[in-house]
Amino acid sequence: MTTTEQPDQSSFWSFEYLDTPRFRLQQIDLAPGVESLRLITHGRKLDTPGLRQKLDRLYRDRFSTANDVEVDLDARVTEAPHQAWSLAAEAAERGVDRIIALGGDGLVNEVVNGILEGAPSREQRPELAIVPIGTANDFAYAADLPPELGAALSLALAGPARSVDLGRVNERCFLNVASGGPLSDAAARMQPNLKGLLGEVSYIVAALLELPRAEPMALRVRSGDWSWEGNAHAMIVGNGIRGGGGFELCPSALVNDGRLNLSIVPAELDFSAMVPLVTDRSLEQVEGVIYRPFTELELESDTDITVNLDGEPTVLSRAHVEVLPRALDLCLPRGSSVLQGPRLVA
């Protein structure tokens, strides 16, 4: 196929398309050791401006690496909820070197869990790269991933991978944040079209509007010799710093420090006390928030609560929360803010 011919999009973008022929990646210096790639995206994301054209070019030009290494590349487009999980698991089991997730925090969460399911052994897990084309892209924003599509694809193909921690709530993992309570519930109830319309401010603003009439959640939390019990508007466990549309919810969190960070918003904080969360985009400016770093934590409630893991909801009344240190290799730009920062607490 010459560079002037059009690719067969009916086969390339069909879910039934199974094996892309081996071809060469030209003009891009792939990351060392990467000889097989899988791209995973939601079908609805193919309308992202420029995405289809860039991926078609990737297919059409038959790229080659600088050292002329042949590369296996295939793409999968989900057609049903949670399909990214199984696609990532299958790729990890097959021994793909790097998986590129094109989407938002929810898609990334599915891919992360799929990788751990398909490759339980740490040494066998493929690297993960993220091209942020979701609504909020909280983790990508905090990690300084390029917002421009072409730059993000280039980083995903050629960028270095660094070992990062994951969080786990019972049996499900998360890369960025897990959150529960009225603030989180209000965001989860929003319709997808409203999230798209309001963008990064939609999650927190909608939640704060419901706060005066919301029923707080009763929590009992224990970590080692530390414990807390009371009513709360929100409970956030952060591996990453930001959530809820780019708001700083766990100010001391880093993804490679071997721990998670807990933030509790007590119910006695009223609507006016929470306003700085919007104006300053950080819980750090809200007086009365409880912070606690930990490696393992037990959480209990008298009633079922919805906990959103990277935006993906799960219902529970008891949970064991723990950090999985250096569980995954993630493609990040050099100097990424989630890897180093002055606010690391000893």
mmCIF file of N, CA, C and O in Angstrom, residues 94-137:
data_model
loop_
_atom_site.group_PDB
_atom_site.id
_atom_site.type_symbol
_atom_site.label_atom_id
_atom_site.label_comp_id
_atom_site.label_asym_id
_atom_site.label_seq_id
_atom_site.Cartn_x
_atom_site.Cartn_y
_atom_site.Cartn_z
ATOM 1 N N ARG A 94 -1.996 -11.844 25.940
ATOM 2 C CA ARG A 94 -1.294 -12.183 24.695
ATOM 3 C C ARG A 94 0.143 -11.673 24.682
ATOM 4 O O ARG A 94 0.938 -12.063 23.827
ATOM 5 N N GLY A 95 0.494 -10.793 25.624
ATOM 6 C CA GLY A 95 1.868 -10.329 25.709
ATOM 7 C C GLY A 95 2.167 -9.071 24.925
ATOM 8 O O GLY A 95 3.325 -8.826 24.560
ATOM 9 N N VAL A 96 1.144 -8.227 24.674
ATOM 10 C CA VAL A 96 1.374 -6.949 23.997
ATOM 11 C C VAL A 96 2.308 -6.093 24.847
ATOM 12 O O VAL A 96 2.229 -6.081 26.071
ATOM 13 N N ASP A 97 3.214 -5.361 24.202
ATOM 14 C CA ASP A 97 4.194 -4.561 24.940
ATOM 15 C C ASP A 97 3.604 -3.298 25.548
ATOM 16 O O ASP A 97 3.958 -2.910 26.664
ATOM 17 N N ARG A 98 2.732 -2.599 24.821
ATOM 18 C CA ARG A 98 2.163 -1.351 25.315
ATOM 19 C C ARG A 98 0.724 -1.219 24.842
ATOM 20 O O ARG A 98 0.413 -1.475 23.680
ATOM 21 N N ILE A 99 -0.155 -0.815 25.762
ATOM 22 C CA ILE A 99 -1.553 -0.538 25.443
ATOM 23 C C ILE A 99 -1.767 0.968 25.501
ATOM 24 O O ILE A 99 -1.364 1.616 26.469
ATOM 25 N N ILE A 100 -2.382 1.516 24.466
ATOM 26 C CA ILE A 100 -2.678 2.946 24.416
ATOM 27 C C ILE A 100 -4.183 3.124 24.592
ATOM 28 O O ILE A 100 -4.978 2.652 23.776
ATOM 29 N N ALA A 101 -4.571 3.783 25.690
ATOM 30 C CA ALA A 101 -5.978 4.039 25.982
ATOM 31 C C ALA A 101 -6.328 5.443 25.496
ATOM 32 O O ALA A 101 -5.789 6.428 25.994
ATOM 33 N N LEU A 102 -7.228 5.520 24.516
ATOM 34 C CA LEU A 102 -7.676 6.804 23.981
ATOM 35 C C LEU A 102 -9.058 7.098 24.555
ATOM 36 O O LEU A 102 -10.056 6.533 24.111
ATOM 37 N N GLY A 103 -9.105 7.957 25.579
ATOM 38 C CA GLY A 103 -10.371 8.249 26.221
ATOM 39 C C GLY A 103 -10.163 9.025 27.495
ATOM 40 O O GLY A 103 -9.120 9.655 27.705
ATOM 41 N N GLY A 104 -11.154 8.958 28.386
ATOM 42 C CA GLY A 104 -11.100 9.679 29.643
ATOM 43 C C GLY A 104 -10.740 8.773 30.803
ATOM 44 O O GLY A 104 -10.302 7.631 30.627
ATOM 45 N N ASP A 105 -10.970 9.270 32.022
ATOM 46 C CA ASP A 105 -10.581 8.538 33.224
ATOM 47 C C ASP A 105 -11.289 7.190 33.339
ATOM 48 O O ASP A 105 -10.700 6.208 33.801
ATOM 49 N N GLY A 106 -12.562 7.128 32.932
ATOM 50 C CA GLY A 106 -13.306 5.878 33.026
ATOM 51 C C GLY A 106 -12.734 4.789 32.129
ATOM 52 O O GLY A 106 -12.598 3.626 32.547
ATOM 53 N N LEU A 107 -12.396 5.140 30.897
ATOM 54 C CA LEU A 107 -11.790 4.162 29.991
ATOM 55 C C LEU A 107 -10.441 3.705 30.536
ATOM 56 O O LEU A 107 -10.123 2.511 30.514
ATOM 57 N N VAL A 108 -9.648 4.640 31.040
ATOM 58 C CA VAL A 108 -8.348 4.286 31.602
ATOM 59 C C VAL A 108 -8.523 3.314 32.765
ATOM 60 O O VAL A 108 -7.761 2.347 32.900
ATOM 61 N N ASN A 109 -9.536 3.535 33.599
ATOM 62 C CA ASN A 109 -9.784 2.633 34.716
ATOM 63 C C ASN A 109 -10.076 1.217 34.231
ATOM 64 O O ASN A 109 -9.562 0.238 34.783
ATOM 65 N N GLU A 110 -10.908 1.095 33.204
ATOM 66 C CA GLU A 110 -11.194 -0.228 32.649
ATOM 67 C C GLU A 110 -9.928 -0.895 32.127
ATOM 68 O O GLU A 110 -9.696 -2.085 32.353
ATOM 69 N N VAL A 111 -9.103 -0.137 31.420
ATOM 70 C CA VAL A 111 -7.889 -0.696 30.845
ATOM 71 C C VAL A 111 -6.923 -1.128 31.946
ATOM 72 O O VAL A 111 -6.310 -2.206 31.871
ATOM 73 N N VAL A 112 -6.772 -0.318 32.995
ATOM 74 C CA VAL A 112 -5.897 -0.680 34.107
ATOM 75 C C VAL A 112 -6.333 -2.007 34.727
ATOM 76 O O VAL A 112 -5.518 -2.913 34.953
ATOM 77 N N ASN A 113 -7.629 -2.138 35.000
ATOM 78 C CA ASN A 113 -8.118 -3.374 35.599
ATOM 79 C C ASN A 113 -7.988 -4.558 34.647
ATOM 80 O O ASN A 113 -7.700 -5.681 35.075
ATOM 81 N N GLY A 114 -8.182 -4.309 33.356
ATOM 82 C CA GLY A 114 -7.992 -5.375 32.382
ATOM 83 C C GLY A 114 -6.556 -5.857 32.330
ATOM 84 O O GLY A 114 -6.285 -7.058 32.221
ATOM 85 N N ILE A 115 -5.608 -4.922 32.412
ATOM 86 C CA ILE A 115 -4.192 -5.290 32.398
ATOM 87 C C ILE A 115 -3.860 -6.193 33.583
ATOM 88 O O ILE A 115 -3.189 -7.230 33.434
ATOM 89 N N LEU A 116 -4.330 -5.829 34.781
ATOM 90 C CA LEU A 116 -4.024 -6.642 35.949
ATOM 91 C C LEU A 116 -4.723 -7.996 35.905
ATOM 92 O O LEU A 116 -4.191 -8.983 36.418
ATOM 93 N N GLU A 117 -5.894 -8.047 35.285
ATOM 94 C CA GLU A 117 -6.575 -9.325 35.146
ATOM 95 C C GLU A 117 -5.853 -10.226 34.145
ATOM 96 O O GLU A 117 -5.674 -11.424 34.381
ATOM 97 N N GLY A 118 -5.428 -9.658 33.040
ATOM 98 C CA GLY A 118 -4.785 -10.457 32.002
ATOM 99 C C GLY A 118 -3.349 -10.823 32.308
ATOM 100 O O GLY A 118 -2.816 -11.799 31.754
ATOM 101 N N ALA A 119 -2.702 -10.056 33.179
ATOM 102 C CA ALA A 119 -1.297 -10.310 33.526
ATOM 103 C C ALA A 119 -1.120 -10.150 35.031
ATOM 104 O O ALA A 119 -0.635 -9.115 35.502
ATOM 105 N N PRO A 120 -1.531 -11.157 35.818
ATOM 106 C CA PRO A 120 -1.391 -11.060 37.276
ATOM 107 C C PRO A 120 0.055 -10.870 37.726
ATOM 108 O O PRO A 120 0.313 -10.234 38.743
ATOM 109 N N SER A 121 0.990 -11.416 36.970
ATOM 110 C CA SER A 121 2.402 -11.261 37.301
ATOM 111 C C SER A 121 2.896 -9.887 36.873
ATOM 112 O O SER A 121 2.716 -9.484 35.721
ATOM 113 N N ARG A 122 3.535 -9.170 37.796
ATOM 114 C CA ARG A 122 4.010 -7.813 37.512
ATOM 115 C C ARG A 122 4.925 -7.779 36.303
ATOM 116 O O ARG A 122 4.875 -6.849 35.478
ATOM 117 N N GLU A 123 5.798 -8.762 36.163
ATOM 118 C CA GLU A 123 6.790 -8.760 35.091
ATOM 119 C C GLU A 123 6.170 -8.924 33.711
ATOM 120 O O GLU A 123 6.778 -8.584 32.700
ATOM 121 N N GLN A 124 4.958 -9.442 33.643
ATOM 122 C CA GLN A 124 4.316 -9.710 32.354
ATOM 123 C C GLN A 124 3.373 -8.602 31.910
ATOM 124 O O GLN A 124 2.806 -8.670 30.811
ATOM 125 N N ARG A 125 3.180 -7.580 32.714
ATOM 126 C CA ARG A 125 2.193 -6.560 32.381
ATOM 127 C C ARG A 125 2.687 -5.620 31.294
ATOM 128 O O ARG A 125 3.820 -5.151 31.348
ATOM 129 N N PRO A 126 1.835 -5.332 30.319
ATOM 130 C CA PRO A 126 2.211 -4.344 29.305
ATOM 131 C C PRO A 126 2.263 -2.946 29.893
ATOM 132 O O PRO A 126 1.639 -2.646 30.910
ATOM 133 N N GLU A 127 3.021 -2.084 29.254
ATOM 134 C CA GLU A 127 3.027 -0.681 29.620
ATOM 135 C C GLU A 127 1.703 -0.042 29.207
ATOM 136 O O GLU A 127 1.034 -0.520 28.285
ATOM 137 N N LEU A 128 1.356 1.043 29.879
ATOM 138 C CA LEU A 128 0.133 1.772 29.562
ATOM 139 C C LEU A 128 0.482 3.188 29.138
ATOM 140 O O LEU A 128 1.324 3.838 29.758
ATOM 141 N N ALA A 129 -0.161 3.650 28.065
ATOM 142 C CA ALA A 129 -0.067 5.043 27.642
ATOM 143 C C ALA A 129 -1.482 5.595 27.506
ATOM 144 O O ALA A 129 -2.420 4.848 27.210
ATOM 145 N N ILE A 130 -1.628 6.891 27.731
ATOM 146 C CA ILE A 130 -2.954 7.524 27.735
ATOM 147 C C ILE A 130 -2.978 8.667 26.729
ATOM 148 O O ILE A 130 -2.092 9.530 26.747
ATOM 149 N N VAL A 131 -4.003 8.676 25.875
ATOM 150 C CA VAL A 131 -4.286 9.817 25.010
ATOM 151 C C VAL A 131 -5.604 10.410 25.509
ATOM 152 O O VAL A 131 -6.665 9.812 25.331
ATOM 153 N N PRO A 132 -5.573 11.561 26.188
ATOM 154 C CA PRO A 132 -6.753 12.068 26.903
ATOM 155 C C PRO A 132 -7.766 12.739 25.989
ATOM 156 O O PRO A 132 -7.579 13.878 25.562
ATOM 157 N N ILE A 133 -8.870 12.046 25.723
ATOM 158 C CA ILE A 133 -9.937 12.631 24.909
ATOM 159 C C ILE A 133 -11.284 12.445 25.607
ATOM 160 O O ILE A 133 -12.318 12.318 24.957
ATOM 161 N N GLY A 134 -11.281 12.419 26.949
ATOM 162 C CA GLY A 134 -12.517 12.306 27.713
ATOM 163 C C GLY A 134 -13.096 13.672 28.029
ATOM 164 O O GLY A 134 -12.676 14.699 27.480
ATOM 165 N N THR A 135 -14.072 13.711 28.950
ATOM 166 C CA THR A 135 -14.718 14.961 29.328
ATOM 167 C C THR A 135 -13.847 15.788 30.254
ATOM 168 O O THR A 135 -13.598 16.967 30.019
ATOM 169 N N ALA A 136 -13.355 15.159 31.330
ATOM 170 C CA ALA A 136 -12.570 15.907 32.313
ATOM 171 C C ALA A 136 -11.083 15.601 32.233
ATOM 172 O O ALA A 136 -10.256 16.481 32.418
ATOM 173 N N ASN A 137 -10.715 14.344 31.981
ATOM 174 C CA ASN A 137 -9.301 13.945 31.880
ATOM 175 C C ASN A 137 -8.514 14.382 33.116
ATOM 176 O O ASN A 137 -7.441 14.980 33.026
#
